[in-house]
Structure formats: structure tokens, C-alpha cells
PDB file of C-alpha atoms in Angstrom:
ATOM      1  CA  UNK A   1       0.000   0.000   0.000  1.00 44.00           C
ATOM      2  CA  UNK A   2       1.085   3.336  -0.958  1.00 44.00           C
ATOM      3  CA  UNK A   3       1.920   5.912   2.097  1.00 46.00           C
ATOM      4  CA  UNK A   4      -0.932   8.103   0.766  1.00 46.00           C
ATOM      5  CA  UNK A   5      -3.247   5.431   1.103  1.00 47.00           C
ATOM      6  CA  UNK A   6      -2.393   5.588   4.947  1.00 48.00           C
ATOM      7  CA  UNK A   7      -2.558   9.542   5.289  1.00 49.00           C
ATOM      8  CA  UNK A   8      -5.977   9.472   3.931  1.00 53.00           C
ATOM      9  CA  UNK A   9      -7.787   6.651   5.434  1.00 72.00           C
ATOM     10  CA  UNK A  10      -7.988   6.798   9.268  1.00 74.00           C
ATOM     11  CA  UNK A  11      -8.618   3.045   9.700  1.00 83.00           C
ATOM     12  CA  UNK A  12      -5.321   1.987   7.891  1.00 92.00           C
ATOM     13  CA  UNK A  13      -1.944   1.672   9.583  1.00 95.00           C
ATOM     14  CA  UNK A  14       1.405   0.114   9.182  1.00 95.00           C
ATOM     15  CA  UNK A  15       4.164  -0.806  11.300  1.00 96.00           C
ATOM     16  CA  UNK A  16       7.541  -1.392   9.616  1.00 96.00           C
ATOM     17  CA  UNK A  17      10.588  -2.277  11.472  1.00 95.00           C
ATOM     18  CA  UNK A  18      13.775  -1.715   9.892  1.00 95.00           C
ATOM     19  CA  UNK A  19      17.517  -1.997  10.997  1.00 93.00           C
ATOM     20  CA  UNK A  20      19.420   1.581   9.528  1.00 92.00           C
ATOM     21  CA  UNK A  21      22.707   1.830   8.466  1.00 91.00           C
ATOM     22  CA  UNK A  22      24.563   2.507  11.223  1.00 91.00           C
ATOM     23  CA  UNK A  23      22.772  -1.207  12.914  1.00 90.00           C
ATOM     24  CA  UNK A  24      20.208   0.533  14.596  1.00 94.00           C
ATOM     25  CA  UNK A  25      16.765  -1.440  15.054  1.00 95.00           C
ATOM     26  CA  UNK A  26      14.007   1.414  14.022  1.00 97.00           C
ATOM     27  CA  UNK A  27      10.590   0.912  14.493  1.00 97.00           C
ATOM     28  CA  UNK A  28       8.041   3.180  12.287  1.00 97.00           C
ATOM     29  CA  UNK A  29       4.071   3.599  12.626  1.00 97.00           C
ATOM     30  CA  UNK A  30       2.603   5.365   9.990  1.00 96.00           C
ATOM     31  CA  UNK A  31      -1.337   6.437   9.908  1.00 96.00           C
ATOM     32  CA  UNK A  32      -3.197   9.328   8.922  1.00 95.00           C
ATOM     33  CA  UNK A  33      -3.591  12.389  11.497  1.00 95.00           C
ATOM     34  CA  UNK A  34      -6.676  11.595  11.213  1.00 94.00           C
ATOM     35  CA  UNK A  35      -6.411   8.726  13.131  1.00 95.00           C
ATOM     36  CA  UNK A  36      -4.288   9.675  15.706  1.00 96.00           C
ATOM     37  CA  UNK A  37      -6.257  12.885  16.493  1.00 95.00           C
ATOM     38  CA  UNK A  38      -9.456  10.399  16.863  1.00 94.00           C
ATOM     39  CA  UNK A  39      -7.855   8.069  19.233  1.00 95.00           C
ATOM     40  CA  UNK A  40      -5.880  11.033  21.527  1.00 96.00           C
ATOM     41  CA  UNK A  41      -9.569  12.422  21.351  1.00 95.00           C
ATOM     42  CA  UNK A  42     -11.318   9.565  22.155  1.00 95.00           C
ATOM     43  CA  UNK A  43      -9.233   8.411  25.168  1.00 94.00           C
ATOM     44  CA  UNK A  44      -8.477  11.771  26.444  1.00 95.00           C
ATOM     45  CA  UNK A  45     -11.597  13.706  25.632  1.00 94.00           C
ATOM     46  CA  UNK A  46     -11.750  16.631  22.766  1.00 93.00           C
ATOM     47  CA  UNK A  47      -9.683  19.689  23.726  1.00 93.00           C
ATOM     48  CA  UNK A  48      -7.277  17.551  25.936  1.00 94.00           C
ATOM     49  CA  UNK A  49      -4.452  19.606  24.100  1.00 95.00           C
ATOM     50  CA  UNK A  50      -3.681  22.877  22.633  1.00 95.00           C
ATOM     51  CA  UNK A  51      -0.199  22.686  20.915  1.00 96.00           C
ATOM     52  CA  UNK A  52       1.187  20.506  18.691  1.00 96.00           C
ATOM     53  CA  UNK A  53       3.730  19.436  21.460  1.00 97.00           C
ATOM     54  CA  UNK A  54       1.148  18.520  23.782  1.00 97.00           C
ATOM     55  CA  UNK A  55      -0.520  16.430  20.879  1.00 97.00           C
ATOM     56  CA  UNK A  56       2.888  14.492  20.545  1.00 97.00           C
ATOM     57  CA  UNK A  57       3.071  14.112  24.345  1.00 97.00           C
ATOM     58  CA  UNK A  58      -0.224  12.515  24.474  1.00 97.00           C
ATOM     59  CA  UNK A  59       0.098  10.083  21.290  1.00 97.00           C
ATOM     60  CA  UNK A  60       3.420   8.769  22.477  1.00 97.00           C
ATOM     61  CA  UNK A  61       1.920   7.898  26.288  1.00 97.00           C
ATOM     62  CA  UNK A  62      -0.558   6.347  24.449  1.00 96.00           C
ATOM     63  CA  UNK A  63       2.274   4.383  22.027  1.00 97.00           C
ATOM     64  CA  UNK A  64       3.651   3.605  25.798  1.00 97.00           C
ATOM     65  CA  UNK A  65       0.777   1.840  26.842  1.00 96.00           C
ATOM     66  CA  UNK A  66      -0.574   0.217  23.323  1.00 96.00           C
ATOM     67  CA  UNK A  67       2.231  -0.972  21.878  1.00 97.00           C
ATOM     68  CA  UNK A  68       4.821  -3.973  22.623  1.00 97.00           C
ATOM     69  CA  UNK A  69       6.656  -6.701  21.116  1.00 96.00           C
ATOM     70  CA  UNK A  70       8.537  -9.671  23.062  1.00 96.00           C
ATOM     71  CA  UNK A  71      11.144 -12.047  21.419  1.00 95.00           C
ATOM     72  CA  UNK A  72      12.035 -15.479  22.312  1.00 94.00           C
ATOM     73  CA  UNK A  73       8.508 -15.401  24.857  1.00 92.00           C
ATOM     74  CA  UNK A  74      11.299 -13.553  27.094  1.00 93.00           C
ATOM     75  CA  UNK A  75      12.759 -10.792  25.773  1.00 93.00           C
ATOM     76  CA  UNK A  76      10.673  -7.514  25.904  1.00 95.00           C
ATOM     77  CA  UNK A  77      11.676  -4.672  23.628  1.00 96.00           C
ATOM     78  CA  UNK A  78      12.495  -1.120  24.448  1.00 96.00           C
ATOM     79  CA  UNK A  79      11.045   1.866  22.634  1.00 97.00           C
ATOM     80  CA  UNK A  80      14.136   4.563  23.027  1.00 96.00           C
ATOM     81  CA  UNK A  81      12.967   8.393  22.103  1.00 95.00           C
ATOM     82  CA  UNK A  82       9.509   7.935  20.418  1.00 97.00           C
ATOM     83  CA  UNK A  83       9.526  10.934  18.115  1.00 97.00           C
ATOM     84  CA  UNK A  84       5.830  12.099  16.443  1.00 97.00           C
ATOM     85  CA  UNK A  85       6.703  13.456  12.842  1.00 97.00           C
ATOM     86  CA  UNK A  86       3.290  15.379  12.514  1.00 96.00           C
ATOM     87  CA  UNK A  87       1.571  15.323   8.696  1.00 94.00           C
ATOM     88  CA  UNK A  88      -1.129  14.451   6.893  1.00 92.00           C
ATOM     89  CA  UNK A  89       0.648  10.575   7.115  1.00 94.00           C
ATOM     90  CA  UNK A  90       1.548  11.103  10.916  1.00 96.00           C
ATOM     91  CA  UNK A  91       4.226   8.944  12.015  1.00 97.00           C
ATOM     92  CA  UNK A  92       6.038   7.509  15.490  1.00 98.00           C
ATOM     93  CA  UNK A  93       9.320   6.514  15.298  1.00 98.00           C
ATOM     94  CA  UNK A  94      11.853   5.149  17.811  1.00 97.00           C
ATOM     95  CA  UNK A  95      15.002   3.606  18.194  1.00 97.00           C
ATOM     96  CA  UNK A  96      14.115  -0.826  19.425  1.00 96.00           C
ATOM     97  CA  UNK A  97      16.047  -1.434  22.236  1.00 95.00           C
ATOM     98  CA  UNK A  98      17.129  -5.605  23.590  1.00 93.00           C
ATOM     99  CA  UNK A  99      17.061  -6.985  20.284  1.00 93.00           C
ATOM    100  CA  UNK A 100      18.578 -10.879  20.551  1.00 91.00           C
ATOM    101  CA  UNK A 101      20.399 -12.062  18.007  1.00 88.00           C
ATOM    102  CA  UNK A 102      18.558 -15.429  17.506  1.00 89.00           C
ATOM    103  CA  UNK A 103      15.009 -14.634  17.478  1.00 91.00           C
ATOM    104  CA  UNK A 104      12.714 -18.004  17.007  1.00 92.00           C
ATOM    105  CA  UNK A 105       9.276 -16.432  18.390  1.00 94.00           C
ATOM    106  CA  UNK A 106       7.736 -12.856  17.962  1.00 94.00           C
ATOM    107  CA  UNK A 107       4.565 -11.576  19.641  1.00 96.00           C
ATOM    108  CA  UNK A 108       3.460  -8.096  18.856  1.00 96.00           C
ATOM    109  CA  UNK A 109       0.744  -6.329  19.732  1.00 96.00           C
ATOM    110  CA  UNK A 110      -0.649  -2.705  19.041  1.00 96.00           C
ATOM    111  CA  UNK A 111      -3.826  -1.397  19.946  1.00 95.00           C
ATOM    112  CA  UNK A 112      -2.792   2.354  19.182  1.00 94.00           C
ATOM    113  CA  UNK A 113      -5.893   2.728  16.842  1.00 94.00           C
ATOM    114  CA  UNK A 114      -8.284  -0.275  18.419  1.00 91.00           C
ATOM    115  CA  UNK A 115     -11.211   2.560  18.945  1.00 90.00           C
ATOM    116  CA  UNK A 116     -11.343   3.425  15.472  1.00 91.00           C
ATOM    117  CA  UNK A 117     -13.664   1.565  13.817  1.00 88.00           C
ATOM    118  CA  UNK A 118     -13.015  -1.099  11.374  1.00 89.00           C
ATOM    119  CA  UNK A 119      -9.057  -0.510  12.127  1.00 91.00           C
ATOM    120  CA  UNK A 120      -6.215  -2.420  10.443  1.00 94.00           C
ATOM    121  CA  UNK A 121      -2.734  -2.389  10.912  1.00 94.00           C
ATOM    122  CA  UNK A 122      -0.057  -4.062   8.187  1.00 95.00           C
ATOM    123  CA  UNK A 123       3.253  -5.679   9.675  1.00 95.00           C
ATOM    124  CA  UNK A 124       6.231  -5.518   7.896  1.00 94.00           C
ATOM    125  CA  UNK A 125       9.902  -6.617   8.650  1.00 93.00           C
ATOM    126  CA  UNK A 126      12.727  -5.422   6.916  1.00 91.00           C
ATOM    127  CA  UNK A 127      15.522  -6.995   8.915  1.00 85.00           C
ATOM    128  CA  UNK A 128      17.619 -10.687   8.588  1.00 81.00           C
ATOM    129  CA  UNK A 129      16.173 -13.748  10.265  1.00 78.00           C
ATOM    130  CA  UNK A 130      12.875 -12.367  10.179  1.00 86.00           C
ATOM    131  CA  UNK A 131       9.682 -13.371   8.347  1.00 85.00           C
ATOM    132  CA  UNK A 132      10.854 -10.589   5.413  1.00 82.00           C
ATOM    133  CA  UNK A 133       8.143 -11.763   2.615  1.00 79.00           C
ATOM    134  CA  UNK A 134       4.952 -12.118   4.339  1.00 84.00           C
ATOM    135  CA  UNK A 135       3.186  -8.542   5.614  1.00 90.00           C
ATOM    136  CA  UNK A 136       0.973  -9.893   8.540  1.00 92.00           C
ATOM    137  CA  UNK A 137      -2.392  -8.105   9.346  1.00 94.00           C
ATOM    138  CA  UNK A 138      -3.739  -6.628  12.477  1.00 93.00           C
ATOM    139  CA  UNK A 139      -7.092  -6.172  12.920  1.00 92.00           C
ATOM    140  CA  UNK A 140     -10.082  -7.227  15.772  1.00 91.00           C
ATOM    141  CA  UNK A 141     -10.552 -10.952  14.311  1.00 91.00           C
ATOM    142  CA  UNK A 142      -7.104 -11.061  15.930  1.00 91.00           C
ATOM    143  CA  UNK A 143      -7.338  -8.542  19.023  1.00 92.00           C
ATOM    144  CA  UNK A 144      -4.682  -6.524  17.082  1.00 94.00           C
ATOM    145  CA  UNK A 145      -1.837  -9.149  18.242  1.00 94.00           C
ATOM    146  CA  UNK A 146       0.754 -11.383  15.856  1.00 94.00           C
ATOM    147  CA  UNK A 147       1.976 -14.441  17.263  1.00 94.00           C
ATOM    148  CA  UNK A 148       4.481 -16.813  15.183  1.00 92.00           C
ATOM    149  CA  UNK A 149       7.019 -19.021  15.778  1.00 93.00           C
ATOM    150  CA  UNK A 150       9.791 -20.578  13.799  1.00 90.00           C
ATOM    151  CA  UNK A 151       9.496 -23.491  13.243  1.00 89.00           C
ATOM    152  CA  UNK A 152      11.887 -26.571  10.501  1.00 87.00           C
ATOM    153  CA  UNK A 153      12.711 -22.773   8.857  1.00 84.00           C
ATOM    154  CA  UNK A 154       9.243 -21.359   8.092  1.00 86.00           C
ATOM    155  CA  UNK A 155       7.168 -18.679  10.417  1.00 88.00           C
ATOM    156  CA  UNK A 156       4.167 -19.679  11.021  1.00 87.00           C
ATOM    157  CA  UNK A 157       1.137 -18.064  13.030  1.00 87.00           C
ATOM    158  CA  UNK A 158       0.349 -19.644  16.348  1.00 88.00           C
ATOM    159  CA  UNK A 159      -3.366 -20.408  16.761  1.00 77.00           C
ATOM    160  CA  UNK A 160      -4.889 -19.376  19.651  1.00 64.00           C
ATOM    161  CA  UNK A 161      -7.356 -21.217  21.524  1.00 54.00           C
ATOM    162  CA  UNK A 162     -10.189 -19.166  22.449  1.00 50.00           C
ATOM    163  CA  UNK A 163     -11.569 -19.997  25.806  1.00 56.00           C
ATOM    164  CA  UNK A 164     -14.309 -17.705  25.693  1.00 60.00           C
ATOM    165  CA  UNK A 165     -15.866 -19.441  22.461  1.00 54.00           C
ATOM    166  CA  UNK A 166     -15.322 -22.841  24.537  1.00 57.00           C
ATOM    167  CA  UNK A 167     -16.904 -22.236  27.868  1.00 67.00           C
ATOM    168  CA  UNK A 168     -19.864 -20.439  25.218  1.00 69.00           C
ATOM    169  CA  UNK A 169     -19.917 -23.692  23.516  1.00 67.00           C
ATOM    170  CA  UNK A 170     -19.920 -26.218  26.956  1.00 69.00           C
ATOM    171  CA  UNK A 171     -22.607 -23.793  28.433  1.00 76.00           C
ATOM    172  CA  UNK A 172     -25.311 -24.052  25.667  1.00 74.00           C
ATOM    173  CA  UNK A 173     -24.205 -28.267  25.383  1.00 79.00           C
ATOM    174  CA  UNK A 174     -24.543 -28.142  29.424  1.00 79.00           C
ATOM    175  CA  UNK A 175     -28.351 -26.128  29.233  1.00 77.00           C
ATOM    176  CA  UNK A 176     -29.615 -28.154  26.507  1.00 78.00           C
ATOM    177  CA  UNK A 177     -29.133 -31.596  28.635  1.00 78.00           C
ATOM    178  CA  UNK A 178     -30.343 -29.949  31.401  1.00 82.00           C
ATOM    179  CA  UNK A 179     -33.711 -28.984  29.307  1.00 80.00           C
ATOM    180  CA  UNK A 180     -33.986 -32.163  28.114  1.00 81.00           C
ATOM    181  CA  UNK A 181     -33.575 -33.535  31.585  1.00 78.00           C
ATOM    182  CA  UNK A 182     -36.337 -31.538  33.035  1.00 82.00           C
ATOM    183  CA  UNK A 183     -38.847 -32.133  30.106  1.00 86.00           C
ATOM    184  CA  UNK A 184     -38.013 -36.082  30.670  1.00 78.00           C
ATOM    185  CA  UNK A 185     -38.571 -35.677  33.888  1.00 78.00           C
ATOM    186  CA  UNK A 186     -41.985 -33.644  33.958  1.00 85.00           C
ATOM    187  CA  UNK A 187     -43.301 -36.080  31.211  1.00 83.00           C
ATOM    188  CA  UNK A 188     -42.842 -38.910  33.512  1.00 79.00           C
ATOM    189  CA  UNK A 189     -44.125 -37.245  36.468  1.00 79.00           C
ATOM    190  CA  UNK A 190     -46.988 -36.423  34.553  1.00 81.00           C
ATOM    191  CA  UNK A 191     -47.533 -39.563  33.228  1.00 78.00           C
ATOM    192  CA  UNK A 192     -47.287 -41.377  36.706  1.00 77.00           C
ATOM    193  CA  UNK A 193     -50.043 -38.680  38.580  1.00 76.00           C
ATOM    194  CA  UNK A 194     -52.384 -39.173  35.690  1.00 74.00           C
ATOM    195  CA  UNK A 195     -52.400 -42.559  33.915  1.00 65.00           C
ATOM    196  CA  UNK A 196     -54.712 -43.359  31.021  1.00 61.00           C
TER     197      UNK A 196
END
């Protein structure tokens, strides 16, 4: 997707990590204004700031608190000197911080944009010994989180098992035997107190 494609539509995001030059690890979140003045709005309340600096302060303690990624199920990463680089594509950068060198399992979340409404984030990596041909989508079929593993040399996406779908699942098998309990047990009550 084009970067204007992500300055103009407020429900479209993408999160690119890179390694620079120099052997940096940069992470870069691009959306449009748009939807960072919606979400600083929404979770702060409309006229929460007044200058652009203020705006920045409150998108990047918002970054703070929506955004993470862990390595190796151990190894949290470090966000050094979010910077907002204000436009009509509106973008956080920072410098990653406790990057392994072996990485076999990433888990990433961001909900920076979850109350916007039909929201979707695109993953990219741009860096050795991760999964550099696949773009990975965020979205809330997935509660805005990516979780693969490497495994005999290919990423793939761990499933989930979702316990809430389950226990939804048990209950209505659990009521209907229950039902169908009672009802046996009423018809045969009946049948005993009046017999033809």
C-alpha cells in the first residue's frame, strides 16, 4: 500500500521495522492524522491539548501503553525516544532497544488505533532472520496481536485457543441436557399422577 493510502484513510496503519545503516533497530508507525487525532480524542476527551507538542506528548503515552513486542517469549523490547513526525501521514518513530540475536518467536501487539472503527494495521519486517516476505495483518478478528514461531525454517502463526468461544460452547451443550432432563422428567411425572 502506498503511504498516501495511509494519510488518507484513518482506519489503515502500518508498522515497519527496519535496521538503519549505522545497525540501529528502528521501528516506524505510519497512519493518517486523522487517526491519531481520533484516538488522543477519544481516550483523552476533545480539547485535551492545545499545541502541537502537547498532541505528541499525548500520542506517544498512548504508544507507551498500546504498543509492545517480546522475542524469544522472554525478551521484551524497548522503545528509546519515540519521536511524532506530525503530517497528513503522521508517524512515530523510535530507536528498538534488547534486540537478541537469535530470534525463534515474535509476539506483537498494538492497539494504538483499536477505537477506530473497522481498524487495520499491516506488519512488515525489513531486517535478517525475520519473516521478510509475508506482511501480517492486524485487525479485531485477531485482538490486534501477531503471534508466530519458527518453526523446521518457516514462520508460522500460532493459533490461539479461544476460551471464551469454549466455555460459550460447553454452556449451551450443558443447558440443553439440562432442558432435556427436566422435560423427561416432567413427562414422567406427569404420566405417573395421571395414567390413562
Amino acid at each position: 500500500m502506498s503511504n498516501s493510502t495511509f494519510a488518507h484513510q484513518p482506519d489503515l496503519s502500518s508498522i515497519i521495522i527496519s535496521k538503519t545503516e549505522n545497525g540501529k533497530f528502528v521501528l516506524q508507525i505510519n497512519s493518517s492524522l486523522t487517526a491519531f487525532q481520533q484516538e488522543v480524542n477519544y481516550i483523552n476527551g476533545v480539547g485535551a491539548y492545545k499545541t502541537p507538542e502537547e498532541f505528541r506528548n499525548l500520542v506517544i503515552k498512548n504508544f507507551n501503553t498500546t504498543f509492545s513486542i517480546i522475542l524469544n517469549e522472554k525478551d521484551t523490547l524497548t522503545f528509546v525516544n519515540p519521536t511524532v513526525i506530525l503530517g497528513h501521514e503522521t508517524k512515530i518513530v523510535a530507536e528498538i532497544s534488547g534486540m537478541p540475536k537469535n530470534i525463534n518467536a515474535i509476539y506483537l501487539k498494538n492497539e494504538l488505533f483499536k477505537d477506530i472503527h473497522n481498524n487495520q494495521s499491516v506488519v512488515m519486517f525489513s531486517l535478517e532472520d525475520f519473516p521478510t516476505k509475508i506482511n501480517y495483518e492486524l485487525n479485531n478478528d485477531n485482538k490486534h496481536e501477531l503471534n508466530i514461531i519458527l518453526k523446521d525454517g518457516n514462520w508460522q502463526i500460532v493459533e490461539k485457543f479461544d476460551y471464551a468461544v469454549y466455555l460459550k460452547y460447553a454452556l449451551y451443550t450443558l443447558a440443553f441436557f439440562l432442558v432435556s432432563f427436566l422435560i423427561y422428567f416432567i413427562i414422567k411425572k406427569v404420566k405417573k399422577t395421571n395414567p390413562q
